[in-house]
Amino acid sequence: MMSSEQILLLVAGFPGTGKSRLRTLVQKRLGPFASLSLDDVKEELYDCRGFVDSAAREHLDRAALEIFLAQVRTMMAAGRPILAEYPFSEKQRPQLEAACADYEVRPVTVRLVADFEVLFERQRERDLDPSRHVGHLVDTYRPGDTLVDRRAAPRLLRREVFLDRYLHRGYGTFALGTTIEIDTTDFEQIDDDDLISRISQASRIARTDRGTDLIEKERA
């Protein structure tokens, strides 16, 4: 274990809220962070192992979570500030909380939220984008597979599926440590300078007053 003012910055929130964009912004303005993404780990496993059916894919996804959490602990042990991006929920909270306690790391959560209709359209557009890894859209995948018609993909996001996730997975309520909430319904209304200032302030609060969780909400 180590004693420090090390920060774990969690960029959380619904799919389509702009977590990757924020990760890039924070890395550029406040970095360097050790940057971790659970989706990146999943995609590496898809490309390394492939999967023959949905059950096999679920096994890989669970393995990806374990690898991701191991990476978080490794970076904590190295004393590096960490930026982790994912639609975190209560499912990952116990392990993250335990890691922070073991390595005396101060967690800060930036939780991104937005209107459902906007998010559904963004997520749908992302799934149809050729840059989106095919493994997220299929039940069977061999490394290197491509999709000729993404609109026919078996896991292409359907409205009812996304609504169920939106309402029941807890993406909009996850919080660990000092927390700020940003509404990203309209990206053009977000003031990057103000956003970075608020994240800096939340990090300072986390470092100086560990026992206080600040939930700050602001409609962008």
CSV table of C-alpha atoms in Angstrom, one decimal:
chain,number,residue,atom,x,y,z
A,1,MET,CA,0.0,0.0,0.0
A,2,MET,CA,1.0,3.6,-0.4
A,3,SER,CA,-0.1,6.9,1.0
A,4,SER,CA,-0.5,9.7,-1.5
A,5,GLU,CA,-2.9,12.2,-2.9
A,6,GLN,CA,-3.3,10.1,-6.0
A,7,ILE,CA,-6.5,10.5,-8.0
A,8,LEU,CA,-8.7,8.0,-9.9
A,9,LEU,CA,-10.7,10.1,-12.3
A,10,LEU,CA,-13.8,8.1,-13.4
A,11,VAL,CA,-15.5,9.4,-16.6
A,12,ALA,CA,-18.9,7.7,-16.3
A,13,GLY,CA,-22.3,8.1,-17.8
A,14,PHE,CA,-24.7,6.8,-20.4
A,15,PRO,CA,-23.4,5.5,-23.8
A,16,GLY,CA,-23.3,8.4,-26.2
A,17,THR,CA,-22.7,11.2,-23.7
A,18,GLY,CA,-19.2,12.0,-25.0
A,19,LYS,CA,-16.9,10.1,-22.5
A,20,SER,CA,-14.2,9.5,-25.1
A,21,ARG,CA,-14.3,13.2,-26.1
A,22,LEU,CA,-13.9,14.2,-22.4
A,23,ARG,CA,-11.1,11.7,-21.9
A,24,THR,CA,-9.2,13.3,-24.7
A,25,LEU,CA,-9.9,16.8,-23.4
A,26,VAL,CA,-8.8,16.0,-19.9
A,27,GLN,CA,-5.7,14.2,-21.0
A,28,LYS,CA,-4.7,17.2,-23.1
A,29,ARG,CA,-5.5,19.9,-20.4
A,30,LEU,CA,-4.8,18.1,-17.1
A,31,GLY,CA,-2.7,15.1,-18.1
A,32,PRO,CA,-0.8,13.0,-18.3
A,33,PHE,CA,-3.0,10.3,-16.9
A,34,ALA,CA,-2.7,6.6,-17.2
A,35,SER,CA,-5.7,6.2,-19.5
A,36,LEU,CA,-7.9,3.1,-19.2
A,37,SER,CA,-11.1,2.1,-21.1
A,38,LEU,CA,-13.0,-1.1,-20.5
A,39,ASP,CA,-14.2,-1.1,-24.1
A,40,ASP,CA,-10.6,-1.0,-25.3
A,41,VAL,CA,-9.9,-4.2,-23.2
A,42,LYS,CA,-13.0,-5.9,-24.6
A,43,GLU,CA,-11.9,-5.1,-28.2
A,44,GLU,CA,-8.4,-6.4,-27.6
A,45,LEU,CA,-9.9,-9.7,-26.4
A,46,TYR,CA,-12.3,-9.9,-29.3
A,47,ASP,CA,-9.4,-9.5,-31.7
A,48,CYS,CA,-7.2,-11.9,-29.8
A,49,ARG,CA,-9.8,-14.7,-29.2
A,50,GLY,CA,-12.9,-14.1,-31.2
A,51,PHE,CA,-16.2,-15.7,-30.0
A,52,VAL,CA,-18.4,-18.4,-31.4
A,53,ASP,CA,-21.7,-17.4,-29.7
A,54,SER,CA,-23.2,-14.9,-27.4
A,55,ALA,CA,-22.3,-17.0,-24.3
A,56,ALA,CA,-18.7,-17.0,-25.3
A,57,ARG,CA,-18.8,-13.3,-25.8
A,58,GLU,CA,-20.2,-12.8,-22.3
A,59,HIS,CA,-17.3,-14.8,-20.9
A,60,LEU,CA,-14.9,-12.5,-22.8
A,61,ASP,CA,-16.7,-9.4,-21.4
A,62,ARG,CA,-16.4,-10.7,-17.9
A,63,ALA,CA,-12.7,-11.4,-18.5
A,64,ALA,CA,-12.3,-7.9,-19.8
A,65,LEU,CA,-13.7,-6.5,-16.6
A,66,GLU,CA,-11.3,-8.5,-14.5
A,67,ILE,CA,-8.3,-7.4,-16.7
A,68,PHE,CA,-9.5,-3.8,-16.5
A,69,LEU,CA,-9.7,-3.9,-12.7
A,70,ALA,CA,-6.2,-5.5,-12.5
A,71,GLN,CA,-4.9,-2.7,-14.7
A,72,VAL,CA,-6.5,-0.1,-12.4
A,73,ARG,CA,-4.7,-1.7,-9.4
A,74,THR,CA,-1.4,-1.9,-11.2
A,75,MET,CA,-1.5,1.8,-12.1
A,76,MET,CA,-2.5,2.6,-8.5
A,77,ALA,CA,0.5,0.6,-7.2
A,78,ALA,CA,2.7,2.5,-9.6
A,79,GLY,CA,1.5,5.8,-8.1
A,80,ARG,CA,0.2,7.1,-11.4
A,81,PRO,CA,-2.9,9.3,-11.7
A,82,ILE,CA,-5.5,7.4,-13.6
A,83,LEU,CA,-8.3,8.3,-15.9
A,84,ALA,CA,-10.8,5.5,-16.5
A,85,GLU,CA,-13.7,5.7,-18.9
A,86,TYR,CA,-16.8,3.5,-19.1
A,87,PRO,CA,-20.6,3.5,-18.4
A,88,PHE,CA,-19.9,2.6,-14.8
A,89,SER,CA,-22.7,1.2,-12.6
A,90,GLU,CA,-23.1,-0.4,-9.2
A,91,LYS,CA,-21.7,-3.6,-10.9
A,92,GLN,CA,-18.2,-2.2,-10.9
A,93,ARG,CA,-18.4,0.0,-7.8
A,94,PRO,CA,-17.4,-2.5,-5.1
A,95,GLN,CA,-14.1,-3.4,-6.9
A,96,LEU,CA,-13.2,0.2,-7.6
A,97,GLU,CA,-14.0,1.2,-4.1
A,98,ALA,CA,-11.9,-1.6,-2.7
A,99,ALA,CA,-9.0,-0.7,-4.9
A,100,CYS,CA,-9.2,3.0,-3.8
A,101,ALA,CA,-9.2,1.9,-0.2
A,102,ASP,CA,-6.3,-0.5,-0.6
A,103,TYR,CA,-4.0,2.0,-2.3
A,104,GLU,CA,-5.4,5.2,-0.6
A,105,VAL,CA,-6.4,6.7,-3.9
A,106,ARG,CA,-9.0,9.5,-4.0
A,107,PRO,CA,-11.8,8.8,-6.5
A,108,VAL,CA,-13.4,11.6,-8.5
A,109,THR,CA,-16.4,10.9,-10.7
A,110,VAL,CA,-17.4,13.0,-13.7
A,111,ARG,CA,-20.9,11.7,-14.6
A,112,LEU,CA,-22.2,12.6,-18.0
A,113,VAL,CA,-26.0,12.6,-18.6
A,114,ALA,CA,-28.2,13.6,-21.6
A,115,ASP,CA,-31.7,13.2,-22.9
A,116,PHE,CA,-32.7,9.7,-24.0
A,117,GLU,CA,-33.7,10.6,-27.6
A,118,VAL,CA,-30.5,12.3,-28.2
A,119,LEU,CA,-28.5,9.5,-26.8
A,120,PHE,CA,-30.3,6.8,-28.8
A,121,GLU,CA,-29.6,8.6,-32.0
A,122,ARG,CA,-25.9,9.1,-31.1
A,123,GLN,CA,-25.5,5.5,-30.1
A,124,ARG,CA,-27.2,4.3,-33.2
A,125,GLU,CA,-25.0,6.5,-35.4
A,126,ARG,CA,-21.9,5.2,-33.6
A,127,ASP,CA,-22.9,1.6,-34.2
A,128,LEU,CA,-23.4,2.3,-37.9
A,129,ASP,CA,-20.0,4.0,-38.1
A,130,PRO,CA,-17.4,1.7,-39.8
A,131,SER,CA,-14.9,2.7,-37.0
A,132,ARG,CA,-17.0,1.0,-34.4
A,133,HIS,CA,-15.6,-2.4,-33.6
A,134,VAL,CA,-17.7,-5.2,-35.2
A,135,GLY,CA,-17.5,-7.3,-32.0
A,136,HIS,CA,-20.0,-5.0,-30.3
A,137,LEU,CA,-22.6,-5.8,-33.0
A,138,VAL,CA,-22.5,-9.5,-33.5
A,139,ASP,CA,-22.9,-12.8,-31.7
A,140,THR,CA,-20.2,-14.6,-33.6
A,141,TYR,CA,-16.8,-13.0,-34.4
A,142,ARG,CA,-13.5,-14.2,-35.9
A,143,PRO,CA,-10.6,-11.7,-35.7
A,144,GLY,CA,-10.7,-9.6,-38.8
A,145,ASP,CA,-14.4,-10.1,-39.6
A,146,THR,CA,-16.2,-7.2,-41.2
A,147,LEU,CA,-19.8,-6.3,-41.8
A,148,VAL,CA,-21.1,-5.4,-45.2
A,149,ASP,CA,-24.4,-4.2,-43.8
A,150,ARG,CA,-24.3,-2.9,-40.3
A,151,ARG,CA,-28.1,-2.3,-40.3
A,152,ALA,CA,-28.6,-6.1,-40.4
A,153,ALA,CA,-26.3,-6.8,-37.4
A,154,PRO,CA,-27.9,-8.9,-34.7
A,155,ARG,CA,-26.8,-6.6,-31.9
A,156,LEU,CA,-27.5,-3.3,-33.6
A,157,LEU,CA,-29.1,-1.2,-30.9
A,158,ARG,CA,-32.8,-1.3,-30.7
A,159,ARG,CA,-34.8,1.4,-29.1
A,160,GLU,CA,-36.5,-0.8,-26.5
A,161,VAL,CA,-33.1,-2.4,-25.5
A,162,PHE,CA,-31.5,1.0,-25.1
A,163,LEU,CA,-34.5,2.3,-23.1
A,164,ASP,CA,-34.2,-0.6,-20.7
A,165,ARG,CA,-30.5,0.1,-20.2
A,166,TYR,CA,-31.2,3.8,-19.8
A,167,LEU,CA,-33.8,3.2,-17.1
A,168,HIS,CA,-32.4,0.3,-15.2
A,169,ARG,CA,-28.6,0.0,-15.4
A,170,GLY,CA,-27.8,2.9,-13.1
A,171,TYR,CA,-25.6,4.8,-15.6
A,172,GLY,CA,-27.1,8.1,-14.6
A,173,THR,CA,-26.7,7.6,-10.8
A,174,PHE,CA,-23.2,6.1,-10.5
A,175,ALA,CA,-21.0,8.1,-8.1
A,176,LEU,CA,-17.7,7.3,-6.4
A,177,GLY,CA,-16.0,10.0,-4.3
A,178,THR,CA,-16.3,13.6,-5.2
A,179,THR,CA,-18.8,13.8,-8.1
A,180,ILE,CA,-19.8,16.3,-10.7
A,181,GLU,CA,-22.5,15.9,-13.2
A,182,ILE,CA,-22.5,17.3,-16.7
A,183,ASP,CA,-25.4,17.4,-19.1
A,184,THR,CA,-24.1,16.8,-22.6
A,185,THR,CA,-27.4,16.9,-24.5
A,186,ASP,CA,-26.0,19.7,-26.6
A,187,PHE,CA,-22.3,19.5,-27.1
A,188,GLU,CA,-22.2,23.0,-28.5
A,189,GLN,CA,-23.4,24.4,-25.2
A,190,ILE,CA,-20.5,22.9,-23.2
A,191,ASP,CA,-17.8,25.3,-22.1
A,192,ASP,CA,-14.6,23.3,-22.2
A,193,ASP,CA,-12.7,25.8,-20.0
A,194,ASP,CA,-15.4,25.8,-17.4
A,195,LEU,CA,-15.6,22.0,-17.5
A,196,ILE,CA,-11.9,21.6,-17.0
A,197,SER,CA,-12.0,24.1,-14.1
A,198,ARG,CA,-14.8,22.2,-12.4
A,199,ILE,CA,-12.9,18.9,-12.7
A,200,SER,CA,-9.8,20.6,-11.3
A,201,GLN,CA,-11.8,21.9,-8.4
A,202,ALA,CA,-13.4,18.5,-7.7
A,203,SER,CA,-9.9,16.9,-7.7
A,204,ARG,CA,-8.7,19.5,-5.2
A,205,ILE,CA,-11.7,18.8,-3.0
A,206,ALA,CA,-11.0,15.1,-3.1
A,207,ARG,CA,-7.4,15.6,-2.2
A,208,THR,CA,-8.1,17.9,0.7
A,209,ASP,CA,-11.3,16.6,2.2
A,210,ARG,CA,-11.6,12.9,1.6
A,211,GLY,CA,-14.7,12.4,3.7
A,212,THR,CA,-16.8,14.8,1.6
A,213,ASP,CA,-18.6,13.8,-1.5
A,214,LEU,CA,-19.8,16.7,-3.5
A,215,ILE,CA,-22.5,16.1,-6.0
A,216,GLU,CA,-22.6,19.1,-8.3
A,217,LYS,CA,-25.2,19.3,-11.0
A,218,GLU,CA,-25.3,21.8,-13.8
A,219,ARG,CA,-27.3,21.8,-16.9
A,220,ALA,CA,-25.0,22.7,-19.8
